[in-house]
Short mmCIF file of C-alpha atoms in Angstrom, two decimals:
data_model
loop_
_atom_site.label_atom_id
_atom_site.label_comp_id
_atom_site.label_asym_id
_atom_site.label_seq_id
_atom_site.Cartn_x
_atom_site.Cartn_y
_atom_site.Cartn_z
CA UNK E 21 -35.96 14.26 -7.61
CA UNK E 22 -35.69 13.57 -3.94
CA UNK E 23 -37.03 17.45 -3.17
CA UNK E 24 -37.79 20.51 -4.75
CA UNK E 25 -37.98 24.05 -3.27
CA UNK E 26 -37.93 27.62 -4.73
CA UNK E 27 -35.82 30.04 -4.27
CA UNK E 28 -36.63 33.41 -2.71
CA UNK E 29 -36.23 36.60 -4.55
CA UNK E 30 -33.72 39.15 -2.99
CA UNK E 31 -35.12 40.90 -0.11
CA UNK E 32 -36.42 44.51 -0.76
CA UNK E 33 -33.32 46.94 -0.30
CA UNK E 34 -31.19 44.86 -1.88
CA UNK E 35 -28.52 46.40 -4.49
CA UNK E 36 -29.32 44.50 -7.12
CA UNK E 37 -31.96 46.41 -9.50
CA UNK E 38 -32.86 46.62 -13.25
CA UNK E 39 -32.32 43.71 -15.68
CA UNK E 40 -29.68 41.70 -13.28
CA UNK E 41 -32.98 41.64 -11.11
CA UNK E 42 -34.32 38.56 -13.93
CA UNK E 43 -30.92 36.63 -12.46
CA UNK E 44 -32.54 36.04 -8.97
CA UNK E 45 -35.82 35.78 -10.34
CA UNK E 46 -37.05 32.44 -8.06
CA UNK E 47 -35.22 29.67 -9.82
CA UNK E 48 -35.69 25.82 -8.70
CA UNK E 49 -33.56 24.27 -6.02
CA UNK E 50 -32.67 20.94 -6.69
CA UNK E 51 -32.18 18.35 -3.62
CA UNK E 52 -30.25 15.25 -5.68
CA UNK E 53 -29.22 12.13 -4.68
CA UNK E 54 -28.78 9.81 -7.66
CA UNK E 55 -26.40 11.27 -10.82
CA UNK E 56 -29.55 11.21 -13.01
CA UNK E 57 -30.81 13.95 -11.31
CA UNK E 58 -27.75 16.22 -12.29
CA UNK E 59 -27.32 18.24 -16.11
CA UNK E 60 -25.53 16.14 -18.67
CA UNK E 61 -23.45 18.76 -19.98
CA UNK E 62 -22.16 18.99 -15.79
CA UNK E 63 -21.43 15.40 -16.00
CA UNK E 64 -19.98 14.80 -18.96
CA UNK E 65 -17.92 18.14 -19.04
CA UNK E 66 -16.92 18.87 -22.71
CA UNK E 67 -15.48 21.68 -25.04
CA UNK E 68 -18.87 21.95 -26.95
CA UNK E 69 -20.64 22.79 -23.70
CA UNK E 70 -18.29 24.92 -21.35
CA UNK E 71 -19.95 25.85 -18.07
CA UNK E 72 -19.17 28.32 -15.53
CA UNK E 73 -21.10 27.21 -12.42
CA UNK E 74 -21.65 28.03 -8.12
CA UNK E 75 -19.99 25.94 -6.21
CA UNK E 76 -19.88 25.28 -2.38
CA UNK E 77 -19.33 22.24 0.33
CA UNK E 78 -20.89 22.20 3.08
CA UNK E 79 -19.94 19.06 6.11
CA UNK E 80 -18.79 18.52 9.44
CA UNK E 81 -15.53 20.32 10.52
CA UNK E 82 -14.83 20.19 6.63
CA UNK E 83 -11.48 19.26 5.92
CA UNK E 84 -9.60 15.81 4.99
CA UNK E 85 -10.76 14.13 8.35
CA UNK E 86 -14.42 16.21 8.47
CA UNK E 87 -17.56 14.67 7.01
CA UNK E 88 -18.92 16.24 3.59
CA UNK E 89 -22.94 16.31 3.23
CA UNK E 90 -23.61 18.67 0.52
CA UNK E 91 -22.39 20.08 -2.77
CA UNK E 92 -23.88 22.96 -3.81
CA UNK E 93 -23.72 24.03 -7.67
CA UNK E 94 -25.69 26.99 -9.07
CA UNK E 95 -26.38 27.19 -12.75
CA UNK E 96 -28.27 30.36 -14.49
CA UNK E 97 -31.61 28.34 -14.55
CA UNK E 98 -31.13 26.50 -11.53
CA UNK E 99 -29.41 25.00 -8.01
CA UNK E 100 -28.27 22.03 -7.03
CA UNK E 101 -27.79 20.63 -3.99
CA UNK E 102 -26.31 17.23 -3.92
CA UNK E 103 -26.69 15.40 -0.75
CA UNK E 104 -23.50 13.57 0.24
CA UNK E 105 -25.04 12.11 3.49
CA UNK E 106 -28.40 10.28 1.50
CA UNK E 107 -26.62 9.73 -2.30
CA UNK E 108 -23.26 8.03 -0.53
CA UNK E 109 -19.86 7.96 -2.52
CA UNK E 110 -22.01 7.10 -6.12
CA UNK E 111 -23.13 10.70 -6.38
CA UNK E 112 -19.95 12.32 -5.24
CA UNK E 113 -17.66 10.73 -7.88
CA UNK E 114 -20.44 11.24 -10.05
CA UNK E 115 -19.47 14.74 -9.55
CA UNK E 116 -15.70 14.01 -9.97
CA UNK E 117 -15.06 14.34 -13.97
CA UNK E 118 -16.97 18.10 -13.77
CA UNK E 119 -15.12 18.99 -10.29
CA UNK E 120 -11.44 18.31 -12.21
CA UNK E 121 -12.60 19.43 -15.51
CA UNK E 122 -10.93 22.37 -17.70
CA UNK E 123 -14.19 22.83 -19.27
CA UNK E 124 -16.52 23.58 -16.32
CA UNK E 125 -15.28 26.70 -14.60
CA UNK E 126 -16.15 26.36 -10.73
CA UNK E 127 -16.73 29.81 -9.03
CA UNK E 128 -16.20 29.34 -5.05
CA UNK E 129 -15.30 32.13 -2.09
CA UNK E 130 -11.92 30.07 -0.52
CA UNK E 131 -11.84 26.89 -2.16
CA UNK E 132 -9.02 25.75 0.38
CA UNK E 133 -10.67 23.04 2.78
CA UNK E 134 -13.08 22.58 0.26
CA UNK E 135 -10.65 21.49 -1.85
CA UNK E 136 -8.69 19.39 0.69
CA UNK E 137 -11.90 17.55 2.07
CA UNK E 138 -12.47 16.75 -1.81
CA UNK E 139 -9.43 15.07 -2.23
CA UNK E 140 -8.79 13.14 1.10
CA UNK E 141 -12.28 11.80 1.21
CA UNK E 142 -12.87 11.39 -2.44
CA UNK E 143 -9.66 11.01 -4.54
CA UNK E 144 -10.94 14.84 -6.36
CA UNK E 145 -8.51 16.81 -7.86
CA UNK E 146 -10.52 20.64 -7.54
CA UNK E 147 -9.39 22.22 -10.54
CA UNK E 148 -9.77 25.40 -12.95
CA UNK E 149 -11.42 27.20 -9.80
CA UNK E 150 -12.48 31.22 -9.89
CA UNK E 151 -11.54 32.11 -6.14
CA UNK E 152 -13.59 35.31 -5.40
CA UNK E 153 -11.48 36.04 -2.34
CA UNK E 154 -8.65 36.00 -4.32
CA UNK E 155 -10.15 38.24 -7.05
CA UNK E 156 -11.12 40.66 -4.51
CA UNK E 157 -7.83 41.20 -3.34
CA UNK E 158 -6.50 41.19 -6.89
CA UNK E 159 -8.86 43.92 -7.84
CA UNK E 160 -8.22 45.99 -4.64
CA UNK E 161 -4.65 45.39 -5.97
CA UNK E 162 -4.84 45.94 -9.19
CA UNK E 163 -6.66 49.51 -8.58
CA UNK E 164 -3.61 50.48 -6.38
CA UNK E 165 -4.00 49.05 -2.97
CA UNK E 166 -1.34 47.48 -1.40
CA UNK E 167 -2.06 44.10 -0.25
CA UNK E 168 -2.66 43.43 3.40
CA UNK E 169 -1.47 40.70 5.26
CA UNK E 170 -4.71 38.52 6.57
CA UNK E 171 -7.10 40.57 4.52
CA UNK E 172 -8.93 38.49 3.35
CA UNK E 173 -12.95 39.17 2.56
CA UNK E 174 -15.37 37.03 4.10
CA UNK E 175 -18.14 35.77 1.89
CA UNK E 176 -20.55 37.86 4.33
CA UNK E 177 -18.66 40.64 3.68
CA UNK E 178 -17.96 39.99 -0.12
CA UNK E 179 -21.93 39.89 -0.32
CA UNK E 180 -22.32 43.46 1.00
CA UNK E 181 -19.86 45.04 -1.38
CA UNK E 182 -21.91 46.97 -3.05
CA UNK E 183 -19.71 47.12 -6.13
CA UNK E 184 -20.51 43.15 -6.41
CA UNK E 185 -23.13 42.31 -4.65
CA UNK E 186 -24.68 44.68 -1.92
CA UNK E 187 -27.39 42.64 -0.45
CA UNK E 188 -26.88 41.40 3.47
CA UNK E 189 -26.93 38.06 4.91
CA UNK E 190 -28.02 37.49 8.21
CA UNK E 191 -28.98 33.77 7.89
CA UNK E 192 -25.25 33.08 7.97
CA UNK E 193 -24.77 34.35 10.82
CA UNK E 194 -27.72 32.34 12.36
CA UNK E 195 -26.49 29.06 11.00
CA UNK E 196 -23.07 29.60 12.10
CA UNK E 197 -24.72 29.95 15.60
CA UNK E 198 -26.78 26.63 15.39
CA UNK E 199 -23.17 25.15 14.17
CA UNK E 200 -21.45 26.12 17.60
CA UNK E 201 -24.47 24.24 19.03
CA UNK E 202 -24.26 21.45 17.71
CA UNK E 203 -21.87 20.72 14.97
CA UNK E 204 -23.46 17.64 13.15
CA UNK E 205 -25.94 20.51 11.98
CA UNK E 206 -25.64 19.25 8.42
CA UNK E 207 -26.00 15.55 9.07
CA UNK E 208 -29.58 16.06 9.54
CA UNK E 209 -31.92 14.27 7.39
CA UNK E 210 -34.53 15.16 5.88
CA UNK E 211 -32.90 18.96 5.28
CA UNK E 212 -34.82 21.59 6.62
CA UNK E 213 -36.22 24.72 5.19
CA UNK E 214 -33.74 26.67 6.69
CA UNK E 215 -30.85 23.94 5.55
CA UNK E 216 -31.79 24.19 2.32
CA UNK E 217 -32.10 27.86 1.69
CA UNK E 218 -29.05 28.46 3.91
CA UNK E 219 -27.46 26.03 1.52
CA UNK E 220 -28.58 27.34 -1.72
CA UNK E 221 -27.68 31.33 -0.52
CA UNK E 222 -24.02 30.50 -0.48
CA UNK E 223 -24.02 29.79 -4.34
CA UNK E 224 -27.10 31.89 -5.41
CA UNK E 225 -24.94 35.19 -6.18
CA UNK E 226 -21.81 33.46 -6.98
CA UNK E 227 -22.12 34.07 -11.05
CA UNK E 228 -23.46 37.32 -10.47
CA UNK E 229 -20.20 38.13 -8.62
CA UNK E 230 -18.04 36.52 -11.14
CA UNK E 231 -19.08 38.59 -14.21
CA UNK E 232 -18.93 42.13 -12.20
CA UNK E 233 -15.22 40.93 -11.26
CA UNK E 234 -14.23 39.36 -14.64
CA UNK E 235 -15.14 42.70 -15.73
CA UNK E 236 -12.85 44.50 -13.29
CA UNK E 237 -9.63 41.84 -13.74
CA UNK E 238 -7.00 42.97 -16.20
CA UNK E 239 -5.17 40.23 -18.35
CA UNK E 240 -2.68 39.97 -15.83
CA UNK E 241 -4.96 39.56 -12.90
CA UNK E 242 -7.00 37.26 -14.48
CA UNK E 243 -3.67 35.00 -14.84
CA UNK E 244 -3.30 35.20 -11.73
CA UNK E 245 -6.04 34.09 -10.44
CA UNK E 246 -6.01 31.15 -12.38
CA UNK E 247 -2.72 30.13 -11.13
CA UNK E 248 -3.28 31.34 -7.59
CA UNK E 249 -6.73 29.63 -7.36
CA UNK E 250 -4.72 26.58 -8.52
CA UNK E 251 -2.54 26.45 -6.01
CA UNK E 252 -5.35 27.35 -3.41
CA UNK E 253 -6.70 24.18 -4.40
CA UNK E 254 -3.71 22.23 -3.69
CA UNK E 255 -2.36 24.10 -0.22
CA UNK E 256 -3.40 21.40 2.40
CA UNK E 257 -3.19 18.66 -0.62
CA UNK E 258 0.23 18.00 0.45
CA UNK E 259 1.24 14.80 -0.99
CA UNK E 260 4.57 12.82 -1.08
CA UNK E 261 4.71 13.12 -5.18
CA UNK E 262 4.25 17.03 -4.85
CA UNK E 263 1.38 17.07 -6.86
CA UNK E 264 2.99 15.57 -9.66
CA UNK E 265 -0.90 14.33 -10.36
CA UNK E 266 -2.74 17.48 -10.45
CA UNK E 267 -3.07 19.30 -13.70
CA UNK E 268 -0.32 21.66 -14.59
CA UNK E 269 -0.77 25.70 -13.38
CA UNK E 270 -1.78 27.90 -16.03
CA UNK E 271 0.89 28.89 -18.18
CA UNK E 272 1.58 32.66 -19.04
CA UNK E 273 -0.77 33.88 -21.93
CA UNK E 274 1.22 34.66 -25.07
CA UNK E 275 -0.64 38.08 -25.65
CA UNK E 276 0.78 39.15 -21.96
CA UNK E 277 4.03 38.43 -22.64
CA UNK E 278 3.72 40.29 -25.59
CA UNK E 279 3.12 43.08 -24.18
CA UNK E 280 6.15 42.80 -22.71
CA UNK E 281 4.30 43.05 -19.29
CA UNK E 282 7.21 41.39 -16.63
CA UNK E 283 4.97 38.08 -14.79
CA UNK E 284 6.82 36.14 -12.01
CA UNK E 285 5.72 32.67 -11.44
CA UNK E 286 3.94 31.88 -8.33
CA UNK E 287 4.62 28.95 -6.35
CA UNK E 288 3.92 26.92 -3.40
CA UNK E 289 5.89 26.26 -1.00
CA UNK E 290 5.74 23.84 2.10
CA UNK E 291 7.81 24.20 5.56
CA UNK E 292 8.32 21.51 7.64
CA UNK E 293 8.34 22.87 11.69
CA UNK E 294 9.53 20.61 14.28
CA UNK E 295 7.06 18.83 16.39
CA UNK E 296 6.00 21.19 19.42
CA UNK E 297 8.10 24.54 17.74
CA UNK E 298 4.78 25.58 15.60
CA UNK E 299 3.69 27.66 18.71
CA UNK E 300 7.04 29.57 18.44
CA UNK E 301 6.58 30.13 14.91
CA UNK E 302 3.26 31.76 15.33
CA UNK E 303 4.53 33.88 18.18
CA UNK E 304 2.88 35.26 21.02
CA UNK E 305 -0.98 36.62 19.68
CA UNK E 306 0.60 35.83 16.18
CA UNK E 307 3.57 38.34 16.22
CA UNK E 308 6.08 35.91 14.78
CA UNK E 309 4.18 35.04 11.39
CA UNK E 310 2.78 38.33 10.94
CA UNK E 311 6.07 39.91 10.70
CA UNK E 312 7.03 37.66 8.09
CA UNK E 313 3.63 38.68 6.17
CA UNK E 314 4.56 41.63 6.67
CA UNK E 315 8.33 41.43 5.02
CA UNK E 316 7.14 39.34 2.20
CA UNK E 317 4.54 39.64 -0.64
CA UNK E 318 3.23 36.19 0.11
CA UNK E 319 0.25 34.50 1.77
CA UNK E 320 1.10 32.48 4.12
CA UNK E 321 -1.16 29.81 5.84
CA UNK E 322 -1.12 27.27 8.81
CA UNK E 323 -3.02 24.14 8.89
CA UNK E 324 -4.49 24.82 12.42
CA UNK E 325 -6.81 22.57 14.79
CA UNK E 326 -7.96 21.25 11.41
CA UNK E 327 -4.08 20.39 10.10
CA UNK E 328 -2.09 18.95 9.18
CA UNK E 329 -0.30 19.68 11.83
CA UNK E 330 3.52 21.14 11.47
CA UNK E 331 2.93 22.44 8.60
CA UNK E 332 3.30 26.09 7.14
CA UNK E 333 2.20 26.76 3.51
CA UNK E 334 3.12 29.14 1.40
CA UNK E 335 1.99 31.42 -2.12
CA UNK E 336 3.29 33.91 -3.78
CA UNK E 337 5.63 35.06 -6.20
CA UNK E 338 8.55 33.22 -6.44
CA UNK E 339 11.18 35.39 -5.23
CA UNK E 340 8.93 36.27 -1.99
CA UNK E 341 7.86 32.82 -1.32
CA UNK E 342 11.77 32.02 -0.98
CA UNK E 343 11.87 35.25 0.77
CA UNK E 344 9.34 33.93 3.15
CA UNK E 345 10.76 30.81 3.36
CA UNK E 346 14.08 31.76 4.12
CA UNK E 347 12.83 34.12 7.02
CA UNK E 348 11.06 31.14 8.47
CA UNK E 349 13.58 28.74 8.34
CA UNK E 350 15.93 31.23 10.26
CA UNK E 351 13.19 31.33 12.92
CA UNK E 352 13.19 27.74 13.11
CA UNK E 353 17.07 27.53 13.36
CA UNK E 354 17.18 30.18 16.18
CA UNK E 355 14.99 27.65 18.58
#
């Protein structure tokens, strides 16, 4: 393998005590560049050999025009980092049969751009995700919170949960720093110590995570994190055939509709704004937008700097993404 490091156990302090402690015992990290470097089972994804897996990008301004360098996938036993910048194309679609597979469950913290840098560069359809942002908020939900418009957790602060995690991480903040500086950071070849740690930190707790929220998640929940992780994936997909190529969303489990418990499907939906009206839209220091967050139980997101441009996308319920979309659209016929 092109490099091999070792992982550092958690700092002293850290939350994380008894036999979970054996989890982040020092485990290899992997620096790949050809395929043969990578598990079978993860490439050739099959029902005999499920997998629930880490994953992370990391790349330049990641997004469909950004660059992607590294994929980072953390097994029990071990991480991977594949390096997009030294292994080319070959390795990434390698990766592509696991990254769309039903059988290999990918656990991520906002799979959005991810997701969207996946597709544009590579033709990769993310699928059958585990957002942990959106399980937080479904938990915080689920145990009687009512949901907050922008609240979402960082993966910073999603690591210092103690309910989940409870360990801090400081590095992140230091590479985000050295990113300001100079934004090719992760161009940079051979990786550093600090790349490669920094790298294999933002999947290293990821399973852990998952299995103290799958434990939390209700049947309902956990449907809806499938579906709303699906469409997560998709949000700045936009396509012309409206993603009449991606897998279809979960469908409702028969033993919660059994229960007679009343499930409304969630949707996304996509608003065209007129060239030059999305600053309108937004509203002076966001006013606009967050009033319709606030009248709707939906998410609603904007493609930004990164785009696409003129866009607004929107998830939620049914009913309150028409909600939203109707409220938006009356904006946009006011101007």
């Amino acid at each position: 393998m092109a490099s091999t490091q070792q992982a550092l156990p958690p700092d002293p302090g850290e939350k994380i005590q008894g036999e979970e402690e054996a989890q982040f015992s020092t485990v290899p990290i992997h620096v790949v560049t050809n395929p043969s470097e990578l598990p079978v089972e993860f490439l050739e994804p099959s029902a005999e050999t499920q997998l629930v897996i880490g994953f992370d990008c990391e790349g330049v301004d990641l997004c469909r025009h950004g660059t992607l360098c590294i994929m980072q996938f953390s097994f029990p036993d071990a991480i991977y980092l594949v390096d997009a910048v030294q292994g080319g194309e070959a390795i990434v679609q390698a990766c592509k049969p696991a990254l769309e597979s039903n059988y290999i469950t990918k656990v991520i913290h906002d799979c959005k751009r991810d997701s969207e840098a996946l597709y544009f560069q590579f033709g990769i359809k993310l699928h059958n995700v585990v957002d942990t942002q959106i399980a937080y908020s479904l938990i915080n939900e689920q145990e009687g919170q009512a949901r907050v418009p922008d609240c979402h957790i960082s993966f910073v602060g999603l690591l210092a949960d103690p309910r989940y995690c409870g360990v801090s991480y400081d590095e992140k903040e230091e590479v985000r720093v050295l990113l300001r500086q100079d934004p090719k950071y992760w161009t940079y070849r051979p990786l550093s110590e600090q790349m490669i740690r920094a790298a294999a930190d933002d999947v290293r707790f990821l399973l852990h995570i998952y299995h103290k929220m799958v434990q939390k998640l209700n049947g309902k929940s956990l449907w809806n994190l499938a579906v709303r992780g699906a469409l997560y994936c998709r949000c700045f997909c936009i396509n012309d055939n409206h993603f009449a190529d991606w897998p279809p969303l979960p469908p409702i489990p028969e033993n919660i509709v059994a229960d007679g418990s009343i499930l409304e499907e969630e949707v996304l939906s996509v608003v065209d704004v007129p060239p030059g009206k999305m600053g309108r839209v937004i509203g002076r220091r966001g006013a606009s937008i967050l009033s319709i967050k606030q009248s709707c139980d939906a998410e609603i997101f904007i493609g930004g700097a990164k785009g696409p441009p003129d866009k607004v996308f929107i998830i939620g319920p049914q009913k309150q993404a028409r909600k939203a979309q109707a409220i938006l659209m009356g904006k946009l016929l006011d101007f």
